[in-house]
Coordinates of C-alpha atoms in Angstrom, one line a residue:
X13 CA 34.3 -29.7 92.9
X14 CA 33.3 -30.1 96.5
X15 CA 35.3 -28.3 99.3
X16 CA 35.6 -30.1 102.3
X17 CA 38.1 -30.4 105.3
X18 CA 41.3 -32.4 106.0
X19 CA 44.4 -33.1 107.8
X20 CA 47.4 -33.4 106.1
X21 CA 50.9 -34.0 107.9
X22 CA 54.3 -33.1 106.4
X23 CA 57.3 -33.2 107.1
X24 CA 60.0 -30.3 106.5
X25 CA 63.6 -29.5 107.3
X26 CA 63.7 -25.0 107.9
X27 CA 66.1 -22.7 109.7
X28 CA 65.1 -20.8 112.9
X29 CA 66.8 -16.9 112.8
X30 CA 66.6 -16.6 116.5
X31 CA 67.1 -13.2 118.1
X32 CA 70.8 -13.9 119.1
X33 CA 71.8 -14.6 115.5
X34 CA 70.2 -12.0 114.3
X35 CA 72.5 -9.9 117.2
X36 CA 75.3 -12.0 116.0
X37 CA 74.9 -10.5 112.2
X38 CA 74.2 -6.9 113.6
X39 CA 77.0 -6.7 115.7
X40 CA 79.5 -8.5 112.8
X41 CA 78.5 -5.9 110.0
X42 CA 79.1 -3.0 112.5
X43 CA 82.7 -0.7 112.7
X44 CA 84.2 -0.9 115.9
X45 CA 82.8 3.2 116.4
X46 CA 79.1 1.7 115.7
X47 CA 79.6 -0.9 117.5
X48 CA 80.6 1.0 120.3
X49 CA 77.6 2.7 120.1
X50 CA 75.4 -0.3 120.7
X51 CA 77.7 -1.8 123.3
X52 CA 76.3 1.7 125.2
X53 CA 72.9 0.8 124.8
X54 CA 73.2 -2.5 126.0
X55 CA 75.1 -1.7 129.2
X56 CA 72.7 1.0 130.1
X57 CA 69.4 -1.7 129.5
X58 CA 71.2 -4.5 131.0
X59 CA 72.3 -4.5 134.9
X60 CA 74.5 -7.8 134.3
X61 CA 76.8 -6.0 132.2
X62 CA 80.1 -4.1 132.9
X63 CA 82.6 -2.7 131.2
X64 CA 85.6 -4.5 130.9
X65 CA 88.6 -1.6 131.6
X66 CA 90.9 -4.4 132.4
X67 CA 91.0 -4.3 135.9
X68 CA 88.1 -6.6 136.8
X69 CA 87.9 -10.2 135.5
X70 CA 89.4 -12.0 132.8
X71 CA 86.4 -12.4 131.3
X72 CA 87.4 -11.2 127.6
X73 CA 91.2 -11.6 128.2
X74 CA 90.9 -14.1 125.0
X75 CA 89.6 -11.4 122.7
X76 CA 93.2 -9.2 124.2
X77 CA 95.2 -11.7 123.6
X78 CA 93.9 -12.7 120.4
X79 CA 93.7 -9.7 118.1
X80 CA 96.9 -10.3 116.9
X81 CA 98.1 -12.4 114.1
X82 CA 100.4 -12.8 111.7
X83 CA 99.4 -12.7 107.9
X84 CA 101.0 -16.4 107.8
X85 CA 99.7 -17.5 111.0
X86 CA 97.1 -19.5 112.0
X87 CA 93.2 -18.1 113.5
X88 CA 92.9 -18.0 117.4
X89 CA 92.3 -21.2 118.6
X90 CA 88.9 -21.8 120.9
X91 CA 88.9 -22.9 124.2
X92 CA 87.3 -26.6 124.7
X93 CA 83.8 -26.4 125.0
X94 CA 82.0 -29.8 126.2
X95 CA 79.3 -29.0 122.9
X96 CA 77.1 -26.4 124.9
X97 CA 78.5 -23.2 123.7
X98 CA 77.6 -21.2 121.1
X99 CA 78.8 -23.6 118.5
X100 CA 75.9 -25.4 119.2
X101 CA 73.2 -22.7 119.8
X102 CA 71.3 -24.6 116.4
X103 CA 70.7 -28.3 116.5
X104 CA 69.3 -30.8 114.3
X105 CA 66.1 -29.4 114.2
X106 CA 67.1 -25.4 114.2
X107 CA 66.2 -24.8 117.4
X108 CA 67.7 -22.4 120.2
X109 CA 69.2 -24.6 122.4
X110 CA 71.5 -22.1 124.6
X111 CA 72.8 -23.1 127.3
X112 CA 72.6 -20.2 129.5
X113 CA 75.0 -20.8 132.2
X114 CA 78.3 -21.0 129.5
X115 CA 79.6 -17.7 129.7
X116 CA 82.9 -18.4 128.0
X117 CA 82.4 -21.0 125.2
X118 CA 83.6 -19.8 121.9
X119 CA 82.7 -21.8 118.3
X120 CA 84.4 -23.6 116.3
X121 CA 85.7 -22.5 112.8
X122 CA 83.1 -24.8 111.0
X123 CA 80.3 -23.5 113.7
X124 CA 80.4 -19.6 113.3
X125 CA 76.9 -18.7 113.8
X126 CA 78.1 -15.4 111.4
X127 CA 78.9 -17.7 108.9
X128 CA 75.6 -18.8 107.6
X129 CA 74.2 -17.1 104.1
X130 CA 70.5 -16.0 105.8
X131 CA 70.4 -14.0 102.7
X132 CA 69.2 -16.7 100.7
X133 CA 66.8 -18.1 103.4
X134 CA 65.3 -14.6 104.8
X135 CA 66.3 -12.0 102.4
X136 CA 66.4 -8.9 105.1
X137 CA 63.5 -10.0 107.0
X138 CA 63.7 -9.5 110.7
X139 CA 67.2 -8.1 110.7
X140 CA 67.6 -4.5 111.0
X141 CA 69.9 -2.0 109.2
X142 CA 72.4 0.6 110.9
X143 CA 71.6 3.9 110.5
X144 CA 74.2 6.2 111.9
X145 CA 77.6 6.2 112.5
X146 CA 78.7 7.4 116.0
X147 CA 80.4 10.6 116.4
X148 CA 83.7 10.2 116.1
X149 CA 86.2 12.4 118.2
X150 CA 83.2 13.5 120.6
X151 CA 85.0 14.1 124.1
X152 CA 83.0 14.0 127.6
X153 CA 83.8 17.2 128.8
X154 CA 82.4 16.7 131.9
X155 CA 85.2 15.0 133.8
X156 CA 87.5 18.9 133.6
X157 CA 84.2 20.9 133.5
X158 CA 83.6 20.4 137.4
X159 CA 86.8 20.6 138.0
X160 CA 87.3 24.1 139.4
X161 CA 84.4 24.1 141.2
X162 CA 81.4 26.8 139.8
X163 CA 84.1 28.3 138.1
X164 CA 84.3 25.5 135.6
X165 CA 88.5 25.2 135.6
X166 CA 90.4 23.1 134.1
X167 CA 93.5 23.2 136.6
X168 CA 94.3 19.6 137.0
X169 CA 93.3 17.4 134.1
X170 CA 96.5 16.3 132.2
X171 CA 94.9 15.3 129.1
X172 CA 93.0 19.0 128.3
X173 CA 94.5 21.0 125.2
X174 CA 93.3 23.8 123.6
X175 CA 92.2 21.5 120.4
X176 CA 89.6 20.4 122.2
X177 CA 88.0 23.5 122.6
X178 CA 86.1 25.0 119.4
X179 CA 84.8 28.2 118.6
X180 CA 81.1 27.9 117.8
X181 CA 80.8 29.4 114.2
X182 CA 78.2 31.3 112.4
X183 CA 75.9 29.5 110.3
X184 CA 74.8 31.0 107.1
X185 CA 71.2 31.7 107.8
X186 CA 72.7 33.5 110.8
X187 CA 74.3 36.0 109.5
X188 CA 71.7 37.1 106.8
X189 CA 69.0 37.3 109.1
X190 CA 71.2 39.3 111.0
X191 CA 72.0 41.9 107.5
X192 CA 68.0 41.1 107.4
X193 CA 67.1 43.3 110.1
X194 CA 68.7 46.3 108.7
X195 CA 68.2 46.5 105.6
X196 CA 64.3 45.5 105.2
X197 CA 61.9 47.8 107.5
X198 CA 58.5 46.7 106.1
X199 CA 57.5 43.7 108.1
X200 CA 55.9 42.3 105.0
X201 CA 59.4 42.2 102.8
X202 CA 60.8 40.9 105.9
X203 CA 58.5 37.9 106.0
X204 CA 59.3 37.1 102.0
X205 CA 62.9 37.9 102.9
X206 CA 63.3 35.4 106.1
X207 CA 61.2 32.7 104.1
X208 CA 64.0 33.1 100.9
X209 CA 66.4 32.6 103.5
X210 CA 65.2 30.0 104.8
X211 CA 65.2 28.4 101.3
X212 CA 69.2 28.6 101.1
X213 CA 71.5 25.5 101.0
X214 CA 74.9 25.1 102.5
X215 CA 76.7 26.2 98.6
X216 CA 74.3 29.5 99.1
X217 CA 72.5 28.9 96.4
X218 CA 68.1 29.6 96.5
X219 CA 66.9 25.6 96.9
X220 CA 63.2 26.5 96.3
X221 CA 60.9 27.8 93.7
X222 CA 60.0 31.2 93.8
X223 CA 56.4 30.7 92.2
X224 CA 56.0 28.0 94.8
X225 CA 56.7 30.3 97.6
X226 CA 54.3 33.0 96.2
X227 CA 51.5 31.1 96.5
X228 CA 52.4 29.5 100.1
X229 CA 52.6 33.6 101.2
X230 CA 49.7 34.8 99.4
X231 CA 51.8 37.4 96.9
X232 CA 52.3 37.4 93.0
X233 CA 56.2 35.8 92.0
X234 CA 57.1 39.5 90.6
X235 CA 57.1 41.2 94.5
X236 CA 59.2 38.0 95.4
X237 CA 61.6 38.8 93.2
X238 CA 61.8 42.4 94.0
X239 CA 62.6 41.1 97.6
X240 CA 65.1 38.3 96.2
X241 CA 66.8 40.8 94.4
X242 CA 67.6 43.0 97.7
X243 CA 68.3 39.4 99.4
X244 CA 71.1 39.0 97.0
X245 CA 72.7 41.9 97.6
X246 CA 73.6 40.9 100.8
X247 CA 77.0 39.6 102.1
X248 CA 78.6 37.2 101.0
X249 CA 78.4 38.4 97.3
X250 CA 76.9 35.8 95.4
X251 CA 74.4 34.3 97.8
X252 CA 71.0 33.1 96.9
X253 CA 71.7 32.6 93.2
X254 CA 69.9 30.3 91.2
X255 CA 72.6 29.1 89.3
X256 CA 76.2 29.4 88.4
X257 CA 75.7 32.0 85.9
X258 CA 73.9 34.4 88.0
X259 CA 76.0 32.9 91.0
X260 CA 79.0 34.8 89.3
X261 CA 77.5 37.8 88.1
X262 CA 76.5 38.8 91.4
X263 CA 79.8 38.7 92.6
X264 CA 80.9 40.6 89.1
X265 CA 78.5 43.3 89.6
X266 CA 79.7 43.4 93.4
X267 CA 83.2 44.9 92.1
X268 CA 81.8 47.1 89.3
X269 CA 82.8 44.5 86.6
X270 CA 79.9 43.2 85.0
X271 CA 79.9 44.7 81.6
X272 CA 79.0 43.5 78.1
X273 CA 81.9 42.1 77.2
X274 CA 81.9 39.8 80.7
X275 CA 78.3 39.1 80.3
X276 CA 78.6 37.5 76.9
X277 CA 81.5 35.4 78.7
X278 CA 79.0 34.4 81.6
X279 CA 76.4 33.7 78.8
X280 CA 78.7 30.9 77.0
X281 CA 80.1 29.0 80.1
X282 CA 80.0 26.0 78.6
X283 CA 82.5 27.0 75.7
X284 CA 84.9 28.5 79.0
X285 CA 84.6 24.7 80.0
X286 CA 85.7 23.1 76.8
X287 CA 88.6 25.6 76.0
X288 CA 86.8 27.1 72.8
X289 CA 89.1 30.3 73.0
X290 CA 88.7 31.7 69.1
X291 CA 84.6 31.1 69.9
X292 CA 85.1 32.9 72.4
X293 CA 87.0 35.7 71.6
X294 CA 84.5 36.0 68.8
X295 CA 81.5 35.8 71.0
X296 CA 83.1 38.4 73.6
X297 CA 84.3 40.9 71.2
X298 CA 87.9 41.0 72.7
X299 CA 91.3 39.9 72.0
X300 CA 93.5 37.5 73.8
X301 CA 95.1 39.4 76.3
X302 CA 91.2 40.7 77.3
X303 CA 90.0 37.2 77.4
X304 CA 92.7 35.8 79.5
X305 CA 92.0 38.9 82.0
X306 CA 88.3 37.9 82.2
X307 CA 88.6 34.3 82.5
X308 CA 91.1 35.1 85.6
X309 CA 88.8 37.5 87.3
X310 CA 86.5 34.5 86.6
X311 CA 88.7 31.7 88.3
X312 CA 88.9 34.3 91.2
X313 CA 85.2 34.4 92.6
X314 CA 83.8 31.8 94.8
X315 CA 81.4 29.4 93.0
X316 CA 79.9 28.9 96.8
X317 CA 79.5 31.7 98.6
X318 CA 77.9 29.4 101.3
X319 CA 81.1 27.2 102.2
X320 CA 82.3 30.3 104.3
X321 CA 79.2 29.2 107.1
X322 CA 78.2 26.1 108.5
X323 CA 82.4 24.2 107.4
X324 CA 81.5 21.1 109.5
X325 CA 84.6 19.6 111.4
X326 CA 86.3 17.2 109.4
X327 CA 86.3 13.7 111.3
X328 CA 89.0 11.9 110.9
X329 CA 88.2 7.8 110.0
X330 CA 88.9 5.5 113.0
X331 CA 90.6 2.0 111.6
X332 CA 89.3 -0.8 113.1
X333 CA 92.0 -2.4 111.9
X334 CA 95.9 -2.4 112.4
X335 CA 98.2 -3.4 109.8
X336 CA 102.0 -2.6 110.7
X337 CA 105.3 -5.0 109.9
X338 CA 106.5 -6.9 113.0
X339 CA 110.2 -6.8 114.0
X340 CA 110.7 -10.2 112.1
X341 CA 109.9 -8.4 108.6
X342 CA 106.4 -10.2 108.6
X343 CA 102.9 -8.3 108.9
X344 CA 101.0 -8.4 111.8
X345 CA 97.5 -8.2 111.8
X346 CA 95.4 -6.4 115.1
X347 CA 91.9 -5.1 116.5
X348 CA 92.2 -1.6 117.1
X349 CA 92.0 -2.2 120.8
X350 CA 91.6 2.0 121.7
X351 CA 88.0 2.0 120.1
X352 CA 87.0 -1.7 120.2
X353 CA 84.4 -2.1 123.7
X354 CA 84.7 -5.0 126.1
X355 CA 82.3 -5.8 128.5
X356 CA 81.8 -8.8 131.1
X357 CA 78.8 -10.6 132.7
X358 CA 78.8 -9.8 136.1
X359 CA 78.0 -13.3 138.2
X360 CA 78.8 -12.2 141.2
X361 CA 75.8 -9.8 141.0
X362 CA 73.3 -12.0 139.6
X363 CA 74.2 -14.8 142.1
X364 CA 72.9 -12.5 144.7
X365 CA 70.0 -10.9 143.0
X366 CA 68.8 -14.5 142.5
X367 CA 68.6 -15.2 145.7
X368 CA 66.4 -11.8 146.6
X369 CA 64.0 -12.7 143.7
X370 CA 63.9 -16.3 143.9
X371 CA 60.3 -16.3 144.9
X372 CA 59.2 -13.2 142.3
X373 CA 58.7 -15.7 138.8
X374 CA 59.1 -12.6 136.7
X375 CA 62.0 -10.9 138.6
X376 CA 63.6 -14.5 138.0
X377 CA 62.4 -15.1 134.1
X378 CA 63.8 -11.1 133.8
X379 CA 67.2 -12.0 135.5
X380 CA 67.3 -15.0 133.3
X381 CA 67.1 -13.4 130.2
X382 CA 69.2 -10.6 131.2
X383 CA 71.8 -13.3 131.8
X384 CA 71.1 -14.9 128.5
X385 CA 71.5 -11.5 126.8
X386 CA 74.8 -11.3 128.7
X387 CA 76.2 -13.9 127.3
X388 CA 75.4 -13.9 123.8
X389 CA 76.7 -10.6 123.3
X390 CA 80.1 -11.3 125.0
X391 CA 80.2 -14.3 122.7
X392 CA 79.3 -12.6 119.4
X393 CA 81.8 -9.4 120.6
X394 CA 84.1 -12.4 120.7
X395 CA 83.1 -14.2 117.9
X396 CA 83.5 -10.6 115.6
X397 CA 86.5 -10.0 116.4
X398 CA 88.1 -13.6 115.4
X399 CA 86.1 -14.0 112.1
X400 CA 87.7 -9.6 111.8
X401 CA 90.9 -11.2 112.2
X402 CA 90.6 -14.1 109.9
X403 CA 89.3 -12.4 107.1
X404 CA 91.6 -9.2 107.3
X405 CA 94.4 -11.9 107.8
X406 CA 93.5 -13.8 104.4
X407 CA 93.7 -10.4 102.7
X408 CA 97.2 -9.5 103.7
X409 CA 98.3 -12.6 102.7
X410 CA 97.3 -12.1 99.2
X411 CA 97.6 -8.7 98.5
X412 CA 101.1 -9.3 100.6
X413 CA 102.5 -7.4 96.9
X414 CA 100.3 -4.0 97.7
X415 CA 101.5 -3.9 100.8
X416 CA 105.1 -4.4 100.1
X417 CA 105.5 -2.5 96.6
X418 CA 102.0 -0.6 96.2
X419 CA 99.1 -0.4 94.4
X420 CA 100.8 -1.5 90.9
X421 CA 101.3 -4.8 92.7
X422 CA 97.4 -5.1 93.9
X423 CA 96.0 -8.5 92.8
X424 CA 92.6 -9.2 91.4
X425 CA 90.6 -10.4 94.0
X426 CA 86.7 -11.5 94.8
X427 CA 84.8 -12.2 97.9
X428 CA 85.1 -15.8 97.3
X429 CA 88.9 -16.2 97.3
X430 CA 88.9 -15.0 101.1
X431 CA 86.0 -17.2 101.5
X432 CA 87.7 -20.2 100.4
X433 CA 90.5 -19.7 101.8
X434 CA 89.2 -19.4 105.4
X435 CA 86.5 -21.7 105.1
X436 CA 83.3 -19.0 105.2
X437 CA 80.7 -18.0 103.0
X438 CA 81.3 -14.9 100.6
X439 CA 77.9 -12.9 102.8
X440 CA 79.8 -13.4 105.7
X441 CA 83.3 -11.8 104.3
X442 CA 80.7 -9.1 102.6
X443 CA 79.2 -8.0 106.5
X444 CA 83.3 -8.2 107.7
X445 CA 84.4 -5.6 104.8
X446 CA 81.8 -3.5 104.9
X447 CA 82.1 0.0 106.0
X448 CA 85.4 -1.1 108.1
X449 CA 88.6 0.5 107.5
X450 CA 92.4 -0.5 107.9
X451 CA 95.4 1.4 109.1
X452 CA 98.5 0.4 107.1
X453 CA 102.1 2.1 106.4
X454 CA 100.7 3.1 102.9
X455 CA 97.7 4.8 104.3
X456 CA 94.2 4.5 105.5
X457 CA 91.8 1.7 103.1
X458 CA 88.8 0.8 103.4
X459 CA 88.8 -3.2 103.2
X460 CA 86.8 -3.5 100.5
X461 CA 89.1 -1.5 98.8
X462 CA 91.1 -4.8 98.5
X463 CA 88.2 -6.4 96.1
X464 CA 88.9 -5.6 92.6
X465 CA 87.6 -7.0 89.2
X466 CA 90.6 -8.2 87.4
X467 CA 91.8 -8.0 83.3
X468 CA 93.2 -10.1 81.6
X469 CA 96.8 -10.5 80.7
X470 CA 97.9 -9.8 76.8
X471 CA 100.5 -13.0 76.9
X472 CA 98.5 -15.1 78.5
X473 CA 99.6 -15.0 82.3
X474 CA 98.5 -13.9 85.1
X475 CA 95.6 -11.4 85.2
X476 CA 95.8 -8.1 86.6
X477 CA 93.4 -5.6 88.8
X478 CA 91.1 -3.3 87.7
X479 CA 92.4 -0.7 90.6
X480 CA 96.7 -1.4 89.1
X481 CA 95.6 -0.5 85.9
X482 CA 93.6 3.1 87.2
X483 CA 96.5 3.3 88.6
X484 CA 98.7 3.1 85.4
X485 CA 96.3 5.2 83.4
X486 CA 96.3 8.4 85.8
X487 CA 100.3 7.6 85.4
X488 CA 100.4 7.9 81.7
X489 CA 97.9 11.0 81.8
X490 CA 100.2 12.8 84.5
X491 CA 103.5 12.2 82.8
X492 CA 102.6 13.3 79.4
X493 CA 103.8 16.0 77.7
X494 CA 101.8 19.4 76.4
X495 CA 103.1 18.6 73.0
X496 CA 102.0 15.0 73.0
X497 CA 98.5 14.4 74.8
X498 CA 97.8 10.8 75.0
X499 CA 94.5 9.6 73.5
X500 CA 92.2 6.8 74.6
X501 CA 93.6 4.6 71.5
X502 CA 97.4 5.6 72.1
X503 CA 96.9 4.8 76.0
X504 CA 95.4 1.0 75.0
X505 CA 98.2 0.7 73.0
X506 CA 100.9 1.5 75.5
X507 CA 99.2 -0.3 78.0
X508 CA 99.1 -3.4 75.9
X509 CA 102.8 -3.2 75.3
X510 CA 102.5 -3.6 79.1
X511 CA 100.5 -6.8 78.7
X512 CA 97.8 -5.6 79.9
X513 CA 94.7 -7.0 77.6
X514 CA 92.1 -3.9 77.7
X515 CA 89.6 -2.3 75.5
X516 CA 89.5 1.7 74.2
X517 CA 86.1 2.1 75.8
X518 CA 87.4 0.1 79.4
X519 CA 90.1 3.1 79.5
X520 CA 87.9 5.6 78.8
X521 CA 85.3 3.7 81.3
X522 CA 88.2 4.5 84.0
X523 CA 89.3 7.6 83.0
X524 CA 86.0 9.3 83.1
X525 CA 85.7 7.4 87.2
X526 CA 88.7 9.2 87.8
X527 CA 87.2 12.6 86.7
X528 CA 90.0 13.1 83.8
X529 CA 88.9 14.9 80.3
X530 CA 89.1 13.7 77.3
X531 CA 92.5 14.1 75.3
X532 CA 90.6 16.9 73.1
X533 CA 90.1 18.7 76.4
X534 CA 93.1 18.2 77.8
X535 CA 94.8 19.6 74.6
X536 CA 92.8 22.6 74.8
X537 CA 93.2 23.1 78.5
X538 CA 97.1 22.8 78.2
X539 CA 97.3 25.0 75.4
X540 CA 95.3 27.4 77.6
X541 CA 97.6 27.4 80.2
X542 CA 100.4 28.0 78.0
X543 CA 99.2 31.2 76.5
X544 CA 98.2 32.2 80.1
X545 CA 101.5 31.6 81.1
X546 CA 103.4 33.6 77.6
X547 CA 101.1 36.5 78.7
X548 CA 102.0 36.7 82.3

């Protein structure tokens, strides 16, 4: 066959991911702390942005207004737009046709550049991923720092309490290499010594491989375990263990009570775990009242010496949105408007930049783009927060039972109802959900939370969630009495009474998510208990 040259023309119909919808998705998958985050970046690149406090223009005033809706209202209505806006950012063809001078042109319903499955067209190409979450709770300290002059006082500033001051704690590794320098005096067992330390993870357990670290140090394994075993006798008792076992004797051997007897009980953990108390009285050589005493010295040492060190503050989740009942008895639906960032394009300043650099080309084409960057973003910050509103809307309305009776009420519910329902595509309602959480009178939920598989009914009607019947399960299992454990088969059954069509191997599916034993286990366990509680 001959290979020659040729023109072929073809015609082809594709979609363009332009930069600003690929900000538009970013920004509509991000929590309003994330988000807040980026909004920093952007102001600090960008010299036609401010941020909106609320004293300057009403350049975001409809994003105020609007954050707040009913769960039987309608979605925020956009201003006219004369087909420039963002609506129409894609034409026929799928090209960026922006209009850069609209700075307050907000899509229609049918037009929401978020609503789009690129998915399908790009897979992930071309759009990046969030890493990070912003620190949450992460005062400026400056502002009362200065205050009192060199003397760094706080005399003035109303909104200083003492909880914002915290007392910098000790890590771990701190305070062993501080025991370190006592107790080792030959600089070559203080080099294996800092190098196990080193090694330690936040439980206090040895990470590494001792043979490994031999051979990085140049020594045999036995004169690392003759430096280990000093290392371990350091405080807390228990650190640098290997495992659980040796975890525990350590601590046992710390208060004289490592003997036989507790050794053979350290050597058959796994029977402790299941209950196996004649096994193990046989195993230890004792009788019950001995056994119960060892198994509560047991229960009274620390599994992780490390969790003294290094706590980490617990940060509290920041909704992003507000679900609360409104004086009429409805629910009402808002942005979080304390952590949520507004910014405006400043005009003002770029009408009189322009004319400086209207004879520079690039300070122009820079101001120009700058301007263009402007605008997209205040529309997409805009855009978020209605499409926010419209989805989290949609799920009050039909989980309107959760909210008003609780989670036996919660419906079965897909990606795909809310979709319908507000005219979007199920990717779209996927990026809102996503790692965004809501404040309602029963507690802090994450929206996908609201998404749940459903089972069907026994009589035929309607279906219910996956996340009710947990619910009902860990019900039974709490209220049932030491002399009648309820197993797998006995639960189906009762459950079924219920109408509630499920399988024996769907309830022990959910009971072992929940981290609850098996009714053998739980028989053994609450036996346990009650000889504990005879002998005391």
């Amino acid at each position: 066959m001959a290979l020659s040259q040729r023109l072929d023309l073809r015609q082809g119909q594709s979609l363009v991911l332009t930069p600003q919808l690929q900000q538009a998705i970013k920004l509509l998958q991000l929590n309003n702390m994330e988000l807040a985050e980026y909004v920093e970046g952007e102001l600090a690149q960008n010299p036609l942005l401010d941020r909106d406090d609320g004293d300057g223009p009403a350049a975001l005033e409809a994003v105020a207004g609007d954050n707040l809706l009913r769960h039987d209202g309608e979605a925020p209505a956009a201003p006219q737009q004369d087909g420039d806006g963002f609506g129409d950012a894609i034409d026929d063809g799928g090209r960026d046709t922006l209009d850069r001078t609209t700075t307050d042109a907000i899509p229609a319903t049918g037009d929401d550049p978020n609503d789009i499955d690129y998915d399908n067209n790009w897979g992930s190409a071309g759009i990046e991923e969030t890493e990070g979450v912003a620190a949450i709770g992460s005062g400026d300290l400056s502002s009362w720092s200065s205050a009192g002059g060199g003397g760094g006082g706080i005399v003035g500033d109303d909104d200083f309490g003492l909880e914002q001051m915290v007392a910098e704690s000790k890590t771990l590794r701190d305070h062993l290499l501080d025991q370190m320098s006592m107790e080792f005096d030959a600089p070559r067992d203080r080099l294996i010594a800092a190098h196990l330390i080193d090694m330690v993870d936040a439980a206090g357990y040895l990470s590494g491989d001792i043979d490994t670290l031999a051979q990085q140090l140049g020594t045999d394994a036995d004169e690392v375990e003759r430096v280990l075993k000093r290392v371990q006798g350091l405080d807390p008792a228990g650190v640098l263990a290997r495992d659980l076992k040796e975890c525990l004797a350590l601590q046992l051997a710390d208060k004289n009570r490592l003997d036989p007897c507790m050794q053979a009980l350290l050597d058959n953990l796994d029977m402790l775990a299941r209950r196996e108390v004649a096994a193990l009285k046989k195993v230890c050589g004792v009788d019950d009242e001995d056994l119960t005493d060892m198994i509560g010295e047991i229960r009274a040492l620390n599994p992780k010496p490390g969790e003294a060190f290094d706590r980490p503050l617990d940060q509290p989740v920041v909704p992003d949105v507000l679900i609360r009942r409104g004086a009429d008895g409805k629910w009402v639906v808002e942005l979080n408007s304390d952590t949520l960032p507004r910014v405006l394009v400043n005009n003002a300043y770029y009408a009189e930049v322009s004319k400086v650099a209207a004879k520079d080309r690039k300070a122009k084409e820079y101001l120009s783009e700058c301007l263009q960057s402007a605008n997209w973003l205040t529309r997409s910050l805009h855009q978020r927060a209605t499409t926010i509103l419209k989805v989290s809307t949609e799920i009050v309305r039909q989980q309107d039972g959760f909210f008003e009776h609780g989670i036996q009420y919660l419906r079965p519910l897909v990606l795909r109802d809310i979709a319908d329902a507000i005219g979007m595509h199920e990717s779209t309602v996927s990026r809102v959900t996503s790692n965004k959480f809501a404040a309602t009178p029963r507690g802090i939920f994450e929206l996908k939370y609201f998404f749940t598989s459903s089972i069907a009914s026994a009589a035929g009607g309607e279906a219910h969630s996956a996340e009710a019947v947990r619910h009902r399960i860990k019900g039974l299992i709490d209220g049932e009495p030491a002399t009648a454990i309820l197993s797998d088969d006995r639960i189906v059954e009762l459950l079924r009474a219920d109408g509630v069509d499920i399988a024996r191997r769907t309830v022990a599916k959910y009971r072992e998510a929940m981290r609850i034993p098996s009714s053998v286990q739980r028989r053994r366990a609450k036996a346990g208990q009650a000889v504990m509680a005879g002998r005391r």
